[in-house]
Amino acid sequence: MSLTCIFFGGLFILAGILFACGKIHPHLQSWQNMHDDEKAAIRIGPLCRNAGFMIALNGVIFLAHGIFPSFDSQHFLIGMFLWLLVTGCDVCFIERSRCYKTH
């Protein structure tokens, strides 16, 4: 049992849930510095849910590594590699998709 991984897993899951609920993005400096017309062009609700899910998924990987002895370092590295791959694909999808834009 790794208390560090359990701590970070819980922290990432909590941050993911808060991000998905739209509680964190107003505090991001990049959002605060964005012009109102740019903000209006973004469907922030679905985008926050997407990002929150990805952050929480990272937390699940950390939590699994901290709790389950069978989820050893090799499985953790594979899980993190797959998470990075999925996150990269998700970023490409967000960039190319029109479902997060209002017009």
mmCIF file of the C-alpha atoms, coordinates in Angstrom:
data_MODEL
# 
_entry.id   MODEL 
# 
loop_
_atom_site.group_PDB 
_atom_site.id 
_atom_site.type_symbol 
_atom_site.label_atom_id 
_atom_site.label_alt_id 
_atom_site.label_comp_id 
_atom_site.label_asym_id 
_atom_site.label_entity_id 
_atom_site.label_seq_id 
_atom_site.pdbx_PDB_ins_code 
_atom_site.Cartn_x 
_atom_site.Cartn_y 
_atom_site.Cartn_z 
_atom_site.occupancy 
_atom_site.B_iso_or_equiv 
_atom_site.pdbx_formal_charge 
_atom_site.auth_seq_id 
_atom_site.auth_comp_id 
_atom_site.auth_asym_id 
_atom_site.auth_atom_id 
_atom_site.pdbx_PDB_model_num 
ATOM 1   C CA . MET A 1 1   ? 0.000   0.000  0.000   1.00 0.00 ? 1   MET A CA 1 
ATOM 2   C CA . SER A 1 2   ? 1.436   3.337  -1.057  1.00 0.00 ? 2   SER A CA 1 
ATOM 3   C CA . LEU A 1 3   ? 0.032   6.271  0.861   1.00 0.00 ? 3   LEU A CA 1 
ATOM 4   C CA . THR A 1 4   ? 1.537   8.716  -1.634  1.00 0.00 ? 4   THR A CA 1 
ATOM 5   C CA . CYS A 1 5   ? -0.350  7.133  -4.537  1.00 0.00 ? 5   CYS A CA 1 
ATOM 6   C CA . ILE A 1 6   ? -3.541  6.951  -2.487  1.00 0.00 ? 6   ILE A CA 1 
ATOM 7   C CA . PHE A 1 7   ? -3.190  10.643 -1.617  1.00 0.00 ? 7   PHE A CA 1 
ATOM 8   C CA . PHE A 1 8   ? -2.547  11.717 -5.215  1.00 0.00 ? 8   PHE A CA 1 
ATOM 9   C CA . GLY A 1 9   ? -5.263  9.385  -6.504  1.00 0.00 ? 9   GLY A CA 1 
ATOM 10  C CA . GLY A 1 10  ? -7.817  10.933 -4.181  1.00 0.00 ? 10  GLY A CA 1 
ATOM 11  C CA . LEU A 1 11  ? -6.576  14.428 -5.020  1.00 0.00 ? 11  LEU A CA 1 
ATOM 12  C CA . PHE A 1 12  ? -6.846  13.834 -8.787  1.00 0.00 ? 12  PHE A CA 1 
ATOM 13  C CA . ILE A 1 13  ? -10.293 12.266 -8.447  1.00 0.00 ? 13  ILE A CA 1 
ATOM 14  C CA . LEU A 1 14  ? -11.508 15.206 -6.354  1.00 0.00 ? 14  LEU A CA 1 
ATOM 15  C CA . ALA A 1 15  ? -9.987  17.719 -8.789  1.00 0.00 ? 15  ALA A CA 1 
ATOM 16  C CA . GLY A 1 16  ? -11.548 15.853 -11.719 1.00 0.00 ? 16  GLY A CA 1 
ATOM 17  C CA . ILE A 1 17  ? -14.984 15.902 -10.122 1.00 0.00 ? 17  ILE A CA 1 
ATOM 18  C CA . LEU A 1 18  ? -14.696 19.601 -9.275  1.00 0.00 ? 18  LEU A CA 1 
ATOM 19  C CA . PHE A 1 19  ? -13.471 20.377 -12.799 1.00 0.00 ? 19  PHE A CA 1 
ATOM 20  C CA . ALA A 1 20  ? -16.314 18.354 -14.330 1.00 0.00 ? 20  ALA A CA 1 
ATOM 21  C CA . CYS A 1 21  ? -18.828 20.280 -12.213 1.00 0.00 ? 21  CYS A CA 1 
ATOM 22  C CA . GLY A 1 22  ? -17.414 23.582 -13.485 1.00 0.00 ? 22  GLY A CA 1 
ATOM 23  C CA . LYS A 1 23  ? -16.007 24.734 -10.147 1.00 0.00 ? 23  LYS A CA 1 
ATOM 24  C CA . ILE A 1 24  ? -12.329 25.066 -11.147 1.00 0.00 ? 24  ILE A CA 1 
ATOM 25  C CA . HIS A 1 25  ? -12.180 26.653 -14.598 1.00 0.00 ? 25  HIS A CA 1 
ATOM 26  C CA . PRO A 1 26  ? -13.232 30.154 -13.414 1.00 0.00 ? 26  PRO A CA 1 
ATOM 27  C CA . HIS A 1 27  ? -10.090 30.211 -11.243 1.00 0.00 ? 27  HIS A CA 1 
ATOM 28  C CA . LEU A 1 28  ? -7.702  29.411 -14.104 1.00 0.00 ? 28  LEU A CA 1 
ATOM 29  C CA . GLN A 1 29  ? -5.717  32.459 -15.133 1.00 0.00 ? 29  GLN A CA 1 
ATOM 30  C CA . SER A 1 30  ? -5.976  31.592 -18.821 1.00 0.00 ? 30  SER A CA 1 
ATOM 31  C CA . TRP A 1 31  ? -9.786  31.639 -18.515 1.00 0.00 ? 31  TRP A CA 1 
ATOM 32  C CA . GLN A 1 32  ? -9.745  34.905 -16.581 1.00 0.00 ? 32  GLN A CA 1 
ATOM 33  C CA . ASN A 1 33  ? -7.521  36.578 -19.193 1.00 0.00 ? 33  ASN A CA 1 
ATOM 34  C CA . MET A 1 34  ? -9.658  35.409 -22.116 1.00 0.00 ? 34  MET A CA 1 
ATOM 35  C CA . HIS A 1 35  ? -11.854 37.963 -23.870 1.00 0.00 ? 35  HIS A CA 1 
ATOM 36  C CA . ASP A 1 36  ? -15.605 37.646 -23.477 1.00 0.00 ? 36  ASP A CA 1 
ATOM 37  C CA . ASP A 1 37  ? -16.125 36.909 -27.165 1.00 0.00 ? 37  ASP A CA 1 
ATOM 38  C CA . GLU A 1 38  ? -13.639 34.028 -26.955 1.00 0.00 ? 38  GLU A CA 1 
ATOM 39  C CA . LYS A 1 39  ? -15.414 32.696 -23.867 1.00 0.00 ? 39  LYS A CA 1 
ATOM 40  C CA . ALA A 1 40  ? -18.740 32.916 -25.658 1.00 0.00 ? 40  ALA A CA 1 
ATOM 41  C CA . ALA A 1 41  ? -17.389 30.782 -28.505 1.00 0.00 ? 41  ALA A CA 1 
ATOM 42  C CA . ILE A 1 42  ? -16.640 27.860 -26.152 1.00 0.00 ? 42  ILE A CA 1 
ATOM 43  C CA . ARG A 1 43  ? -19.192 25.404 -24.795 1.00 0.00 ? 43  ARG A CA 1 
ATOM 44  C CA . ILE A 1 44  ? -17.462 25.247 -21.434 1.00 0.00 ? 44  ILE A CA 1 
ATOM 45  C CA . GLY A 1 45  ? -19.789 22.714 -19.765 1.00 0.00 ? 45  GLY A CA 1 
ATOM 46  C CA . PRO A 1 46  ? -19.018 19.745 -22.036 1.00 0.00 ? 46  PRO A CA 1 
ATOM 47  C CA . LEU A 1 47  ? -15.356 20.737 -22.205 1.00 0.00 ? 47  LEU A CA 1 
ATOM 48  C CA . CYS A 1 48  ? -15.081 20.802 -18.399 1.00 0.00 ? 48  CYS A CA 1 
ATOM 49  C CA . ARG A 1 49  ? -16.802 17.411 -18.153 1.00 0.00 ? 49  ARG A CA 1 
ATOM 50  C CA . ASN A 1 50  ? -14.350 15.965 -20.664 1.00 0.00 ? 50  ASN A CA 1 
ATOM 51  C CA . ALA A 1 51  ? -11.291 17.391 -18.896 1.00 0.00 ? 51  ALA A CA 1 
ATOM 52  C CA . GLY A 1 52  ? -12.656 16.438 -15.474 1.00 0.00 ? 52  GLY A CA 1 
ATOM 53  C CA . PHE A 1 53  ? -13.169 12.855 -16.594 1.00 0.00 ? 53  PHE A CA 1 
ATOM 54  C CA . MET A 1 54  ? -9.602  12.647 -17.869 1.00 0.00 ? 54  MET A CA 1 
ATOM 55  C CA . ILE A 1 55  ? -8.217  14.064 -14.604 1.00 0.00 ? 55  ILE A CA 1 
ATOM 56  C CA . ALA A 1 56  ? -10.345 11.655 -12.540 1.00 0.00 ? 56  ALA A CA 1 
ATOM 57  C CA . LEU A 1 57  ? -9.233  8.734  -14.716 1.00 0.00 ? 57  LEU A CA 1 
ATOM 58  C CA . ASN A 1 58  ? -5.642  9.597  -13.840 1.00 0.00 ? 58  ASN A CA 1 
ATOM 59  C CA . GLY A 1 59  ? -6.662  9.538  -10.179 1.00 0.00 ? 59  GLY A CA 1 
ATOM 60  C CA . VAL A 1 60  ? -8.168  6.071  -10.572 1.00 0.00 ? 60  VAL A CA 1 
ATOM 61  C CA . ILE A 1 61  ? -4.844  4.791  -11.927 1.00 0.00 ? 61  ILE A CA 1 
ATOM 62  C CA . PHE A 1 62  ? -2.944  6.321  -9.006  1.00 0.00 ? 62  PHE A CA 1 
ATOM 63  C CA . LEU A 1 63  ? -5.494  4.998  -6.507  1.00 0.00 ? 63  LEU A CA 1 
ATOM 64  C CA . ALA A 1 64  ? -5.344  1.488  -7.974  1.00 0.00 ? 64  ALA A CA 1 
ATOM 65  C CA . HIS A 1 65  ? -1.559  1.525  -7.686  1.00 0.00 ? 65  HIS A CA 1 
ATOM 66  C CA . GLY A 1 66  ? -1.763  2.671  -4.073  1.00 0.00 ? 66  GLY A CA 1 
ATOM 67  C CA . ILE A 1 67  ? -4.433  0.207  -2.926  1.00 0.00 ? 67  ILE A CA 1 
ATOM 68  C CA . PHE A 1 68  ? -3.929  -3.016 -4.886  1.00 0.00 ? 68  PHE A CA 1 
ATOM 69  C CA . PRO A 1 69  ? -0.615  -4.847 -4.474  1.00 0.00 ? 69  PRO A CA 1 
ATOM 70  C CA . SER A 1 70  ? -1.203  -6.697 -7.758  1.00 0.00 ? 70  SER A CA 1 
ATOM 71  C CA . PHE A 1 71  ? -1.181  -3.331 -9.587  1.00 0.00 ? 71  PHE A CA 1 
ATOM 72  C CA . ASP A 1 72  ? 2.600   -3.085 -9.338  1.00 0.00 ? 72  ASP A CA 1 
ATOM 73  C CA . SER A 1 73  ? 4.964   -0.546 -10.889 1.00 0.00 ? 73  SER A CA 1 
ATOM 74  C CA . GLN A 1 74  ? 4.916   -2.212 -14.295 1.00 0.00 ? 74  GLN A CA 1 
ATOM 75  C CA . HIS A 1 75  ? 1.121   -2.114 -14.465 1.00 0.00 ? 75  HIS A CA 1 
ATOM 76  C CA . PHE A 1 76  ? 1.177   1.469  -13.206 1.00 0.00 ? 76  PHE A CA 1 
ATOM 77  C CA . LEU A 1 77  ? 3.566   2.506  -15.978 1.00 0.00 ? 77  LEU A CA 1 
ATOM 78  C CA . ILE A 1 78  ? 1.450   0.754  -18.596 1.00 0.00 ? 78  ILE A CA 1 
ATOM 79  C CA . GLY A 1 79  ? -1.666  2.443  -17.206 1.00 0.00 ? 79  GLY A CA 1 
ATOM 80  C CA . MET A 1 80  ? -0.016  5.859  -17.259 1.00 0.00 ? 80  MET A CA 1 
ATOM 81  C CA . PHE A 1 81  ? 1.275   5.307  -20.796 1.00 0.00 ? 81  PHE A CA 1 
ATOM 82  C CA . LEU A 1 82  ? -2.218  4.344  -21.958 1.00 0.00 ? 82  LEU A CA 1 
ATOM 83  C CA . TRP A 1 83  ? -3.681  7.347  -20.118 1.00 0.00 ? 83  TRP A CA 1 
ATOM 84  C CA . LEU A 1 84  ? -1.200  9.664  -21.864 1.00 0.00 ? 84  LEU A CA 1 
ATOM 85  C CA . LEU A 1 85  ? -2.080  8.097  -25.209 1.00 0.00 ? 85  LEU A CA 1 
ATOM 86  C CA . VAL A 1 86  ? -5.829  8.473  -24.606 1.00 0.00 ? 86  VAL A CA 1 
ATOM 87  C CA . THR A 1 87  ? -5.346  12.030 -23.326 1.00 0.00 ? 87  THR A CA 1 
ATOM 88  C CA . GLY A 1 88  ? -3.352  12.949 -26.428 1.00 0.00 ? 88  GLY A CA 1 
ATOM 89  C CA . CYS A 1 89  ? -6.106  11.542 -28.644 1.00 0.00 ? 89  CYS A CA 1 
ATOM 90  C CA . ASP A 1 90  ? -8.672  13.435 -26.575 1.00 0.00 ? 90  ASP A CA 1 
ATOM 91  C CA . VAL A 1 91  ? -6.776  16.705 -27.038 1.00 0.00 ? 91  VAL A CA 1 
ATOM 92  C CA . CYS A 1 92  ? -6.702  16.098 -30.806 1.00 0.00 ? 92  CYS A CA 1 
ATOM 93  C CA . PHE A 1 93  ? -10.448 15.385 -30.723 1.00 0.00 ? 93  PHE A CA 1 
ATOM 94  C CA . ILE A 1 94  ? -11.134 18.567 -28.748 1.00 0.00 ? 94  ILE A CA 1 
ATOM 95  C CA . GLU A 1 95  ? -9.012  20.591 -31.164 1.00 0.00 ? 95  GLU A CA 1 
ATOM 96  C CA . ARG A 1 96  ? -10.685 19.238 -34.306 1.00 0.00 ? 96  ARG A CA 1 
ATOM 97  C CA . SER A 1 97  ? -14.235 18.702 -33.083 1.00 0.00 ? 97  SER A CA 1 
ATOM 98  C CA . ARG A 1 98  ? -16.959 21.304 -33.300 1.00 0.00 ? 98  ARG A CA 1 
ATOM 99  C CA . CYS A 1 99  ? -18.882 19.924 -30.324 1.00 0.00 ? 99  CYS A CA 1 
ATOM 100 C CA . TYR A 1 100 ? -17.067 22.275 -27.927 1.00 0.00 ? 100 TYR A CA 1 
ATOM 101 C CA . LYS A 1 101 ? -17.623 25.403 -30.050 1.00 0.00 ? 101 LYS A CA 1 
ATOM 102 C CA . THR A 1 102 ? -20.823 27.443 -30.116 1.00 0.00 ? 102 THR A CA 1 
ATOM 103 C CA . HIS A 1 103 ? -20.480 28.461 -33.773 1.00 0.00 ? 103 HIS A CA 1 
# 
